[in-house]
Structure formats: structure tokens, C-alpha cells
Coordinates of C-alpha atoms and ligand atoms in Angstrom, one line a residue:
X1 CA -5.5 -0.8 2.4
X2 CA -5.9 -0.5 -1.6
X3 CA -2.5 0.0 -3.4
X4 CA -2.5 1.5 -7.1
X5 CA -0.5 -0.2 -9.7
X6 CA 1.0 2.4 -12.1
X7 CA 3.6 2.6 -15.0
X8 CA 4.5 3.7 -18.2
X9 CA 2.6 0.9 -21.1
X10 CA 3.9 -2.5 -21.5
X11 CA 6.5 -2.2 -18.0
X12 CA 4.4 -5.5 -16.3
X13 CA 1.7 -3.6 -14.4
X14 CA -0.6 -6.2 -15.0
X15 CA 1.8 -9.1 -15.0
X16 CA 2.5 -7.7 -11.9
X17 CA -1.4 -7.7 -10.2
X18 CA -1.5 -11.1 -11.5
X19 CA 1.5 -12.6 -9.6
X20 CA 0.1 -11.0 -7.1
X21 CA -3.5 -11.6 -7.1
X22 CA -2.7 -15.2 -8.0
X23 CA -5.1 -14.8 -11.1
X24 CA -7.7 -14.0 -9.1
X25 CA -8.6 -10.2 -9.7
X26 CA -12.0 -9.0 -10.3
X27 CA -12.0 -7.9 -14.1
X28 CA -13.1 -5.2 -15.0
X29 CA -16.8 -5.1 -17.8
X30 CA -13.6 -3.9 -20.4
X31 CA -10.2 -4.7 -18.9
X32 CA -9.0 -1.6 -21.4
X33 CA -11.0 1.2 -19.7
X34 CA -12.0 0.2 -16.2
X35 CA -9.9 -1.4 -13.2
X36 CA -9.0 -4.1 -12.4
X37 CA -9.2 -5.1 -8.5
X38 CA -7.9 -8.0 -6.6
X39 CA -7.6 -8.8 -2.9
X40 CA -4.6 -10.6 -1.8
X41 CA -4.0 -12.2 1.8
X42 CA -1.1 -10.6 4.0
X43 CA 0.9 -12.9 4.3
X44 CA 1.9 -12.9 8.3
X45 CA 3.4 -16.6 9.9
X46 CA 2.7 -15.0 13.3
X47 CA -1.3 -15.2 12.5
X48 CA 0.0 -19.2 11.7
X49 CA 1.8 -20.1 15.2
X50 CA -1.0 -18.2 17.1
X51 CA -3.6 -21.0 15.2
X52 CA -1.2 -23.3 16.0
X53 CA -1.9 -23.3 19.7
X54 CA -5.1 -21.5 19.2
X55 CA -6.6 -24.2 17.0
X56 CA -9.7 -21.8 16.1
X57 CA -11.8 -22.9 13.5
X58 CA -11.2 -19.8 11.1
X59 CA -8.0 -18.3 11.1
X60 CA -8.4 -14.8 9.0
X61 CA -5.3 -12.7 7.7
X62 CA -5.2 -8.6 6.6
X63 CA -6.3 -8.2 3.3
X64 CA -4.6 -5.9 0.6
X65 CA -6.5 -4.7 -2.2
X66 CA -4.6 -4.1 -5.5
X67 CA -5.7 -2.0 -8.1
X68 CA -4.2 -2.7 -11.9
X69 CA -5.9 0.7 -14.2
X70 CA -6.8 -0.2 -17.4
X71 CA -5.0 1.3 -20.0
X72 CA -5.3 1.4 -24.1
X73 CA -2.8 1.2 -26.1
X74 CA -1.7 4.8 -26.5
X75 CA -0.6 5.5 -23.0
X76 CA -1.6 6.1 -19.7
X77 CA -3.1 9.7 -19.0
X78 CA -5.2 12.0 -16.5
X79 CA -8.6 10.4 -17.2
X80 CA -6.7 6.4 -16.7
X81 CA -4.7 7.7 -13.8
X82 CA -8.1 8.8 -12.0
X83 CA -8.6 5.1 -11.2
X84 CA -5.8 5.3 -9.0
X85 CA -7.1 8.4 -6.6
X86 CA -8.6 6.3 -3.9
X87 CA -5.6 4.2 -3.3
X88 CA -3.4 4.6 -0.2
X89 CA 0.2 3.7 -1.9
X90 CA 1.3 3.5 -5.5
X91 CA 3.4 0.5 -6.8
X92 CA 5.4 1.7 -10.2
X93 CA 6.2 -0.8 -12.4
X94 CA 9.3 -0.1 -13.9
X95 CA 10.5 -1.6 -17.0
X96 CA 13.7 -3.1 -16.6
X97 CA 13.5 -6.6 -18.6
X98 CA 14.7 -6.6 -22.2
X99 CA 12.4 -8.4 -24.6
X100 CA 12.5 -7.6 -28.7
X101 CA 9.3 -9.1 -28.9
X102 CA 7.5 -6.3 -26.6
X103 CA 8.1 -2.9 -27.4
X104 CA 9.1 -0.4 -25.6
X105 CA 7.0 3.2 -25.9
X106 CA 10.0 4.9 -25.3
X107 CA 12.1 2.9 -27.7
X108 CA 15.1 1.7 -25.6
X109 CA 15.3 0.4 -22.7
X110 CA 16.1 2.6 -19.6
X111 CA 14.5 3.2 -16.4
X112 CA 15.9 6.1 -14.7
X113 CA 13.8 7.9 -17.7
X114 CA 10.9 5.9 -17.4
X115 CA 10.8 6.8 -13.5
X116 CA 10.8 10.5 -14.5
X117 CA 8.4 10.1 -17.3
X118 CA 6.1 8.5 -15.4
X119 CA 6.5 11.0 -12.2
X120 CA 5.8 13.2 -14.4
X121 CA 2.6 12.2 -15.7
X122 CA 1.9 11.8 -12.3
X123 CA 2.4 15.4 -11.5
X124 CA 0.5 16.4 -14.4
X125 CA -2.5 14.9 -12.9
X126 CA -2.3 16.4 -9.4
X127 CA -1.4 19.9 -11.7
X128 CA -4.9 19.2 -13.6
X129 CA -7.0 18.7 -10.6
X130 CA -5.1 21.2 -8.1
X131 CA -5.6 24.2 -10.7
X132 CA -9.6 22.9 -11.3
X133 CA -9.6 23.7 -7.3
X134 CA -8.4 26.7 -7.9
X135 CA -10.9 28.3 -10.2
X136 CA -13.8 26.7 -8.3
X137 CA -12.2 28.9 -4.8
X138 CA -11.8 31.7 -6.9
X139 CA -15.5 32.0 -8.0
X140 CA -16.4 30.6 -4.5
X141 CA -14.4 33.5 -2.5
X142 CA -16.7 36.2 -4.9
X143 CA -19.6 35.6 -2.7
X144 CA -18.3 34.1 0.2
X145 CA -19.5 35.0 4.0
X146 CA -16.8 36.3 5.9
X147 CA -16.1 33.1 8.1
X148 CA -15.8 30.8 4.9
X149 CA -13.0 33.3 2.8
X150 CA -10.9 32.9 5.8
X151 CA -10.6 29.0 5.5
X152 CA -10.9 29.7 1.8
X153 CA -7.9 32.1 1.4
X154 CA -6.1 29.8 3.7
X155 CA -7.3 26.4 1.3
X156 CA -5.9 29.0 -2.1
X157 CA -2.7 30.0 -0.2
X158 CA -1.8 26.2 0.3
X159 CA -3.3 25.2 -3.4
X160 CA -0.8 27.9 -4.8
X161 CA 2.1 27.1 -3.1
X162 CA 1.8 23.0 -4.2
X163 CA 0.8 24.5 -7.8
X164 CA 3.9 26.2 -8.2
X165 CA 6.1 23.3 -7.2
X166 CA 4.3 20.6 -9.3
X167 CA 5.4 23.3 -11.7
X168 CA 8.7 22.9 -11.0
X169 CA 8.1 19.5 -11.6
X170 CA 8.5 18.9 -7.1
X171 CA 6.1 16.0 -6.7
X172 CA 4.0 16.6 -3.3
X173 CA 5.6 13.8 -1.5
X174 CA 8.8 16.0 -1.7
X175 CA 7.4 19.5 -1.4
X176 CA 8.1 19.3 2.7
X177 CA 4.3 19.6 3.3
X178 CA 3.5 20.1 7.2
X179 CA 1.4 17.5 8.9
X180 CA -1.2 19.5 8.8
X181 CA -1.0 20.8 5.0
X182 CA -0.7 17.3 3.8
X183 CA -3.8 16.4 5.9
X184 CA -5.8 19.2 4.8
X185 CA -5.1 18.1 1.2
X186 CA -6.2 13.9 1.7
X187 CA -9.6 14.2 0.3
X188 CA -8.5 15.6 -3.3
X189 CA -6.0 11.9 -3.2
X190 CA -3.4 13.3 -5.6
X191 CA -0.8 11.0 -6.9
X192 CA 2.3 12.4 -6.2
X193 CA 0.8 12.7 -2.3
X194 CA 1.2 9.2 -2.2
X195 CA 3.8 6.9 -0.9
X196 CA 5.9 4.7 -3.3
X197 CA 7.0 1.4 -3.9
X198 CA 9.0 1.5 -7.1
X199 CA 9.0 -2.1 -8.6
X200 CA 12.1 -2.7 -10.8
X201 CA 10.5 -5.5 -13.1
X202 CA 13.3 -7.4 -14.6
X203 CA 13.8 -10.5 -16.5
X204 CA 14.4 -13.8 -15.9
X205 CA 18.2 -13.6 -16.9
X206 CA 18.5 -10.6 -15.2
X207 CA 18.0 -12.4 -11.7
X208 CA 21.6 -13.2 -10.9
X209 CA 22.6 -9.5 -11.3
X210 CA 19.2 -8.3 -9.6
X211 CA 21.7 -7.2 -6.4
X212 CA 23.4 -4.7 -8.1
X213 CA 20.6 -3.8 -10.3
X214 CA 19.4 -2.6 -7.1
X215 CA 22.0 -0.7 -6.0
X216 CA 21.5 1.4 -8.9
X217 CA 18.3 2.6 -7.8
X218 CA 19.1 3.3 -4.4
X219 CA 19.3 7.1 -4.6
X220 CA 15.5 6.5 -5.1
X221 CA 15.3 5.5 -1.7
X222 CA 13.6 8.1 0.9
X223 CA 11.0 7.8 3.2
X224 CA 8.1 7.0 1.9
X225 CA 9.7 5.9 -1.2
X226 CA 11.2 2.6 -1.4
X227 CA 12.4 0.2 -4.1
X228 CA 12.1 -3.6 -4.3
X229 CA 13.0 -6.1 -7.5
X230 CA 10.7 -8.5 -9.0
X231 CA 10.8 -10.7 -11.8
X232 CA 6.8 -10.7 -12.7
X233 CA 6.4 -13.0 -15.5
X234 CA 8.3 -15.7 -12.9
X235 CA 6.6 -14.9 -10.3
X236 CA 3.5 -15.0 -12.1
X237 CA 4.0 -18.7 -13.5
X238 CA 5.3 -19.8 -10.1
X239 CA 2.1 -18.4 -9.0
X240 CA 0.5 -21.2 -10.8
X241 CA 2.1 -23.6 -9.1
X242 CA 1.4 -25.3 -5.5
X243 CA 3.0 -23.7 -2.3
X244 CA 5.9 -26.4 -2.1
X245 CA 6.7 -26.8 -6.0
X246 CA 7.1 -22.8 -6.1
X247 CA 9.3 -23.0 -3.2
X248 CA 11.1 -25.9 -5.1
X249 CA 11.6 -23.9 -8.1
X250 CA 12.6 -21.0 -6.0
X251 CA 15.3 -22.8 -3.9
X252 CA 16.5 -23.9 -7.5
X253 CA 17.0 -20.4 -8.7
X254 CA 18.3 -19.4 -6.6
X255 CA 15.9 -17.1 -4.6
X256 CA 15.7 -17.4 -0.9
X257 CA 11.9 -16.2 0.0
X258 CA 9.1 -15.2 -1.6
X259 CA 10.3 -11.4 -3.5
X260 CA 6.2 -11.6 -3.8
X261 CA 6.2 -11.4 0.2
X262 CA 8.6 -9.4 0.1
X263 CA 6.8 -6.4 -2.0
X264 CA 3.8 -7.0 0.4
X265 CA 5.8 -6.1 3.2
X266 CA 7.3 -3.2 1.8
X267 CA 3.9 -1.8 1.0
X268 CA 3.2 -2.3 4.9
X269 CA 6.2 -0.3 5.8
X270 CA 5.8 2.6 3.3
X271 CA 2.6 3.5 5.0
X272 CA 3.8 2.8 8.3
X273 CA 1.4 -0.1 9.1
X274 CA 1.2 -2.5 11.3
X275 CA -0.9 -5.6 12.5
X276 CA -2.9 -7.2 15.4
X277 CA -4.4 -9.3 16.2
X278 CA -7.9 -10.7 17.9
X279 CA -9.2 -14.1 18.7
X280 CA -12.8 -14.3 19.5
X281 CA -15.5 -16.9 19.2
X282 CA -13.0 -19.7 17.1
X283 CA -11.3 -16.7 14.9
X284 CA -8.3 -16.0 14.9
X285 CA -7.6 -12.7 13.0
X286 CA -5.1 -10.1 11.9
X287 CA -6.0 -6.7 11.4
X288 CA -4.1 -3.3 9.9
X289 CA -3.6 -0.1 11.3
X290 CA -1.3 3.1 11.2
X291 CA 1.4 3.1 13.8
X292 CA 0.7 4.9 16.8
X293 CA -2.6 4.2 16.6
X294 CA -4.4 4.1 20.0
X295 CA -6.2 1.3 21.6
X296 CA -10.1 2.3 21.5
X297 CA -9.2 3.7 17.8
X298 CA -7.7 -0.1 17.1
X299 CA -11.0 -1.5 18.5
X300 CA -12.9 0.9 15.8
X301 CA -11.4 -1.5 13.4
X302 CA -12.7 -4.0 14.5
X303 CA -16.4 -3.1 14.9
X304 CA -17.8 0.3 15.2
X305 CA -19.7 -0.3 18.6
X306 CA -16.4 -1.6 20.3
X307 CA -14.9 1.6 19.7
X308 CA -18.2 3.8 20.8
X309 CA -18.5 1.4 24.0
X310 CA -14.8 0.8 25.0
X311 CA -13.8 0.1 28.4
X312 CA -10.2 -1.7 28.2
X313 CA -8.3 -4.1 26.2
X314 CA -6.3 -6.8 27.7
X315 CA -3.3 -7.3 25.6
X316 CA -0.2 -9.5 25.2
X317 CA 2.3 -9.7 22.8
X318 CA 2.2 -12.2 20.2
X319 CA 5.6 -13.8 20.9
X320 CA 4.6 -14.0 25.0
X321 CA 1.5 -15.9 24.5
X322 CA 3.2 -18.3 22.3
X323 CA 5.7 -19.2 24.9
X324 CA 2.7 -19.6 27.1
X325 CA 0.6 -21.6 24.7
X326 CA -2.9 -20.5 25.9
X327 CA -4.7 -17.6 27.1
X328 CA -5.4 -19.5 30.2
X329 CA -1.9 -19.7 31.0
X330 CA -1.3 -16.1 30.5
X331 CA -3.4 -15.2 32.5
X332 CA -2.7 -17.2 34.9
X333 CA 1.2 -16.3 34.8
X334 CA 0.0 -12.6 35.2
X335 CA 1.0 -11.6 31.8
X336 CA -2.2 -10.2 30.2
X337 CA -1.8 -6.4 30.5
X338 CA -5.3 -4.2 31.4
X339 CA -5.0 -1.4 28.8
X340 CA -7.0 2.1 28.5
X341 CA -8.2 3.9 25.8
X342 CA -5.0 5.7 24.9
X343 CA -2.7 2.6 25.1
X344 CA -0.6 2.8 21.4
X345 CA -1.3 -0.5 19.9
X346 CA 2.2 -2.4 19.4
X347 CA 3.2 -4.7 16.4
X348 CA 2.3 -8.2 17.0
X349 CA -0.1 -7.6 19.9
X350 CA -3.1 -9.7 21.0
X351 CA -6.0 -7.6 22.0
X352 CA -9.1 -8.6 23.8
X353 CA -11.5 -6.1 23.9
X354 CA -14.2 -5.1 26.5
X355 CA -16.7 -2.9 25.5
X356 CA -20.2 -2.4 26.1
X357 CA -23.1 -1.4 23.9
Ligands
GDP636 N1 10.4 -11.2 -21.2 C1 9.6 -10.7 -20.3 N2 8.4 -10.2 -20.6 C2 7.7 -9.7 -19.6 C3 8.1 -9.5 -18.3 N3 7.2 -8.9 -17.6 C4 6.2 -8.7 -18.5 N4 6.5 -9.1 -19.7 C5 5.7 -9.1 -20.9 O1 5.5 -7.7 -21.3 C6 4.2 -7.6 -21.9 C7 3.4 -6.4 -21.2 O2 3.2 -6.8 -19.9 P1 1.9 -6.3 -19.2 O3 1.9 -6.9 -17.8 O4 0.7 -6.5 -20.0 O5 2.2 -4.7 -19.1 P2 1.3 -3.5 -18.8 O6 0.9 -2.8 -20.1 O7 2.2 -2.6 -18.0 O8 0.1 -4.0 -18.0 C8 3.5 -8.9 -21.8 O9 3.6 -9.6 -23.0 C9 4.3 -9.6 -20.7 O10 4.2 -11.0 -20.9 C10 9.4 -10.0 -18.0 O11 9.9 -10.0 -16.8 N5 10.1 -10.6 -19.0
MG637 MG1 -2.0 -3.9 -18.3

């Protein structure tokens, strides 16, 4: 799963990628034209009480990879934005800390017009590449074979139809696209396809009022577009700091968990993930998928082969083989479920996969 970090110049982005990467991103050759990529660990405490009893001798959780564009000074634009086309979610940082000392591109502070700004820019992208589709379909339909103008016209028909309301300034994630259409349009990743996680950065002072700063962002909320509040530049420092001295400082200030987590889990929910996991040869591992995703699919995760040769899973819940403390004992007790091919993977569950080569 790769997340994009976007947002209008100097709003946190990559104070942001670094309190969440801990630091530990993979710069880019120049930080101010290339990405920056990190990998971050999902953090999941039911992949820690299943090594608990477990006791493998790797325990391995989800990985997310963040993506922080690098952007001059100017602003960010099509060509910067591009970075962020492979990426499954987009987090936008959103300037809500006041500082004198950094400088707002906008002048004042205010981020109900930095969200449309920078939605905008978004749909000025998707604009550019949708209308470069276009002309390439209109030269292609000139000498097209009869089969191939009928998926053609079909492919202008849609192209139109999103052109006109990116126009109208409709990002795609709220043109009402059918399954299908939004399907059909995946491979040309435009932003404003993409799910949402608006980040309200704000400032250290700010934390005591960061409830109702909230609340005056929840009109934002929809599916597929959620809202969470961070304070980056804190959570950045704490970053620094060990495990139990951050959760020190936190208790201190006054927040109860990790707002770090927190954002993580969002991100899960926005794209309607979810987690399983597998324990094989001393691993214990987590792994993500799409809801609803079937078993032998899950398995493709996995390895390849497992989903080509699948035969069954046997599956427990996470939560039921904890009570039971081993697999032995489930299986003993009768509680490790025979599943087939079309089984929908659950939250939480334990899957041990038969296959053959
Ligand atoms: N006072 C304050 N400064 C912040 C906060 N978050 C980021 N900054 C500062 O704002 C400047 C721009 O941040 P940066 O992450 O580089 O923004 P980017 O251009 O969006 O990547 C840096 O000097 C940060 O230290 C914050 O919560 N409070
Ligand atoms: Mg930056």
C-alpha cells in the first residue's frame, strides 16, 4: 500500500513523512525534484499477543509505504504532482499551525481555502492528463478496426463525461462514477480518483482546542474522505524519542494514544483494508488486503504458487486462538475452520494455507 503526501508549500508535508517514517525515508539523489519514500510498520498489537503465545522467531507486520514529492520553492504543479500517480491514497497536509517565521504562500492563514486550492491543483492534473487521452483516442479512432472504435467510443464517452466535471471543478472521487467506470479508469491513477485523508497540521498550542478544530472540518467527511489532526513537528521530535519517553511525554500532554497510529489506521479504513495474518516456519506475519477479498486471492498475497495451487485454508480468528493459546489446542477443541476458495477473508483471521505446486 503506497500513500502520497500532498499539500500546498510549507503546510508540513515533509514534517509529516518524517514523524512518520521516524527519519528513516529513502531520499531522494535531490530531495527538491525527486521523491522521497519511506516504509513504515503497521502498527497492529494483535500481530503482538499472537507472538506472545506463538513465540516465533520473526514476528513481521504490514508495511505502508509513504511517499513525500519533492517540491521547489515556487509551488507544487502537474509535473511534481506526477510523483504521486502510483499511490493508492493521498494524505493532504493542511496548514493549520500559525508560525510568523514560516510563510504562508497564500499569505494568511486559512485552511478551508487551502483545501480548495489544493483540490484544485489536483483537478488540474487529472484535467491535463484526461484531455492528453483524448487527442491520443481521437487520432486512434481515425484508423481504427471496427472491434477497437467500439471500446474506443465507449473509453471517449467516459473520458468526456469526467472532463466536463473536473471542469466544473467535481473531483472524480465525487463525480458518482459506477464500479465499473472507476475501474476502467485505474491505470491512468488520477488524483482526484483517489481516496483522502485530510491531515489538519496544527501547532503545538493549538493541541488543547484540536477537538473543536476538528469539528470544523467535519463537513469534509464522506466516504472515502476522512479527516484526522496532527501536530507534526511534535510528533516528529517525539519520534526521536524511545517508545516509553514518547508515551511519557504524551501522557503529559495530554494526548491519549499515538495521533501517529491513529493516521495509520485511518489510511487502512479509507481504502477499506484489512489484515491477516499467517504463521509458518517461526513467522509470524500480517498481511493487507481489500475487504471482501476471497480466500485463494488472500493466499496470492502471500506467494504467487499458493494462489495457483490452492486447495483450502484452515482459519481461526485471531481473538479464538488467543483464548486457546496454541494451534494444537485449537484444533484439538475443533475450532480451526476448513475453508474453500471463495471463503471472504475476515479481519483478524489466522489462515493456514494448503496448496500444492
Ligand atoms: N511552528 C510550527 N512549525 C511547523 C509545524 N509543522 C511544520 N512546521 C515548519 O514549517 C516549515 C515547513 O515544513 P515542511 O514540512 O518542510 O513543509 P512542506 O513544504 O510542506 O514539506 C518547517 O520549517 C517546519 O519546521 C508546526 O506544527 N508548527
Ligand atoms: Mg517538503
Amino acid at each position: 500500500m503506497e500513500l502520497g503526501i500532498t499539500g500546498l508549500p510549507k503546510s508540513g508535508k515533509t514534517t509529516v513523512f518524517q514523524a512518520l517514517t521516524k527519519g528513516r525515508g529513502e531520499k531522494a539523489a535531490h530531495p527538491s525534484v525527486g521523491a522521497t519514500h519511506g516504509i513504515v510498520k503497521v502498527p497492529d498489537p494483535r500481530l503482538w499477543t499472537l507472538a506472545e503465545i506463538l513465540k516465533p522467531k520473526r514476528t513481521i507486520p504490514a508495511e505502508v509505504k509513504y511517499i513525500d514529492i519533492g517540491v521547489p520553492l515556487k509551488g507544487a504543479g502537474a509535473q511534481h504532482l506526477a510523483q504521486l500517480s502510483t499511490a493508492d491514497a493521498l494524505i493532504h497536509v493542511v496548514r493549520v499551525f500559525e508560525d510568523d517565521s514560516v510563510p504562508h504562500i497564500e499569505g494568511s492563514i486559512d485552511p478551508e481555502r487551502d483545501i480548495i486550492t489544493m483540490n484544485l491543483e489536483l483537478i488540474l492534473s487529472d484535467l491535463a492528463i484526461t484531455e492528453r487521452r483524448l487527442e491520443r483516442l481521437n487520432s486512434a479512432l481515425k484508423g481504427a478496426k471496427p472491434q477497437e472504435r467500439e471500446a474506443n467510443l465507449k473509453e471517449q464517452a467516459l473520458l468526456q463525461k469526467i472532463k466536463s466535471a473536473l471542469e466544473n471543478e467535481v473531483p472524480i472521487q465525487e463525480q458518482g462514477l459506477t464500479e465499473q467506470d472507476a475501474k476502467y479508469i485505474e491505470n491512468y491513477q488520477l488524483l482526484s480518483a483517489k481516496p483522502m485523508l485530510l491531515l489538519l497540521n496544527i501547532g503545538e498550542e493549538q493541541i488543547p482546542e484540536a477537538a473543536s478544530i476538528k469539528a470544523r472540518f467535519q463537513h469534509h467527511s464522506r466516504p472515502h474522505c476522512d479527516f484526522a489532526v496532527l501536530c507534526s513537528k511534535l510528533e516528529m521530535e517525539l519520534a526521536e524519542l524511545s517508545g516509553t519517553e514518547a508515551d511519557e511525554f504524551r501522557t503529559a500532554m495530554g494526548l491519549e494514544s499515538s495521533w501517529l497510529e491513529q493516521v495509520i489506521r485511518l489510511s487502512y479504513r479509507l481504502l477499506d483494508l484489512i489484515s491477516f495474518f499467517t504463521i509458518a516456519s517461526d513467522e509470524v506475519k500480517a498481511w493487507t488486503i481489500a475487504k471482501n477479498t476471497p480466500a485463494q486471492k488472500a493466499a496470492g498475497k502471500v506467494h504467487t504458487d499458493m494462489e495457483r495451487g490452492f486447495i483450502r485454508a484452515e482459519v481461526i480468528g485471531h481473538d479464538e486462538l488467543i483464548s486457546c493459546g496454541s494451534i494444537a489446542e485449537a484444533r484439538k477443541r475443533g475450532l480451526l475452520r476448513l475453508e474453500g476458495k471463495n471463503y471472504i477473508v475476515q479481519d483478524g483471521d489466522v489462515l493456514t494455507i494448503l496448496f500444492h505446486i
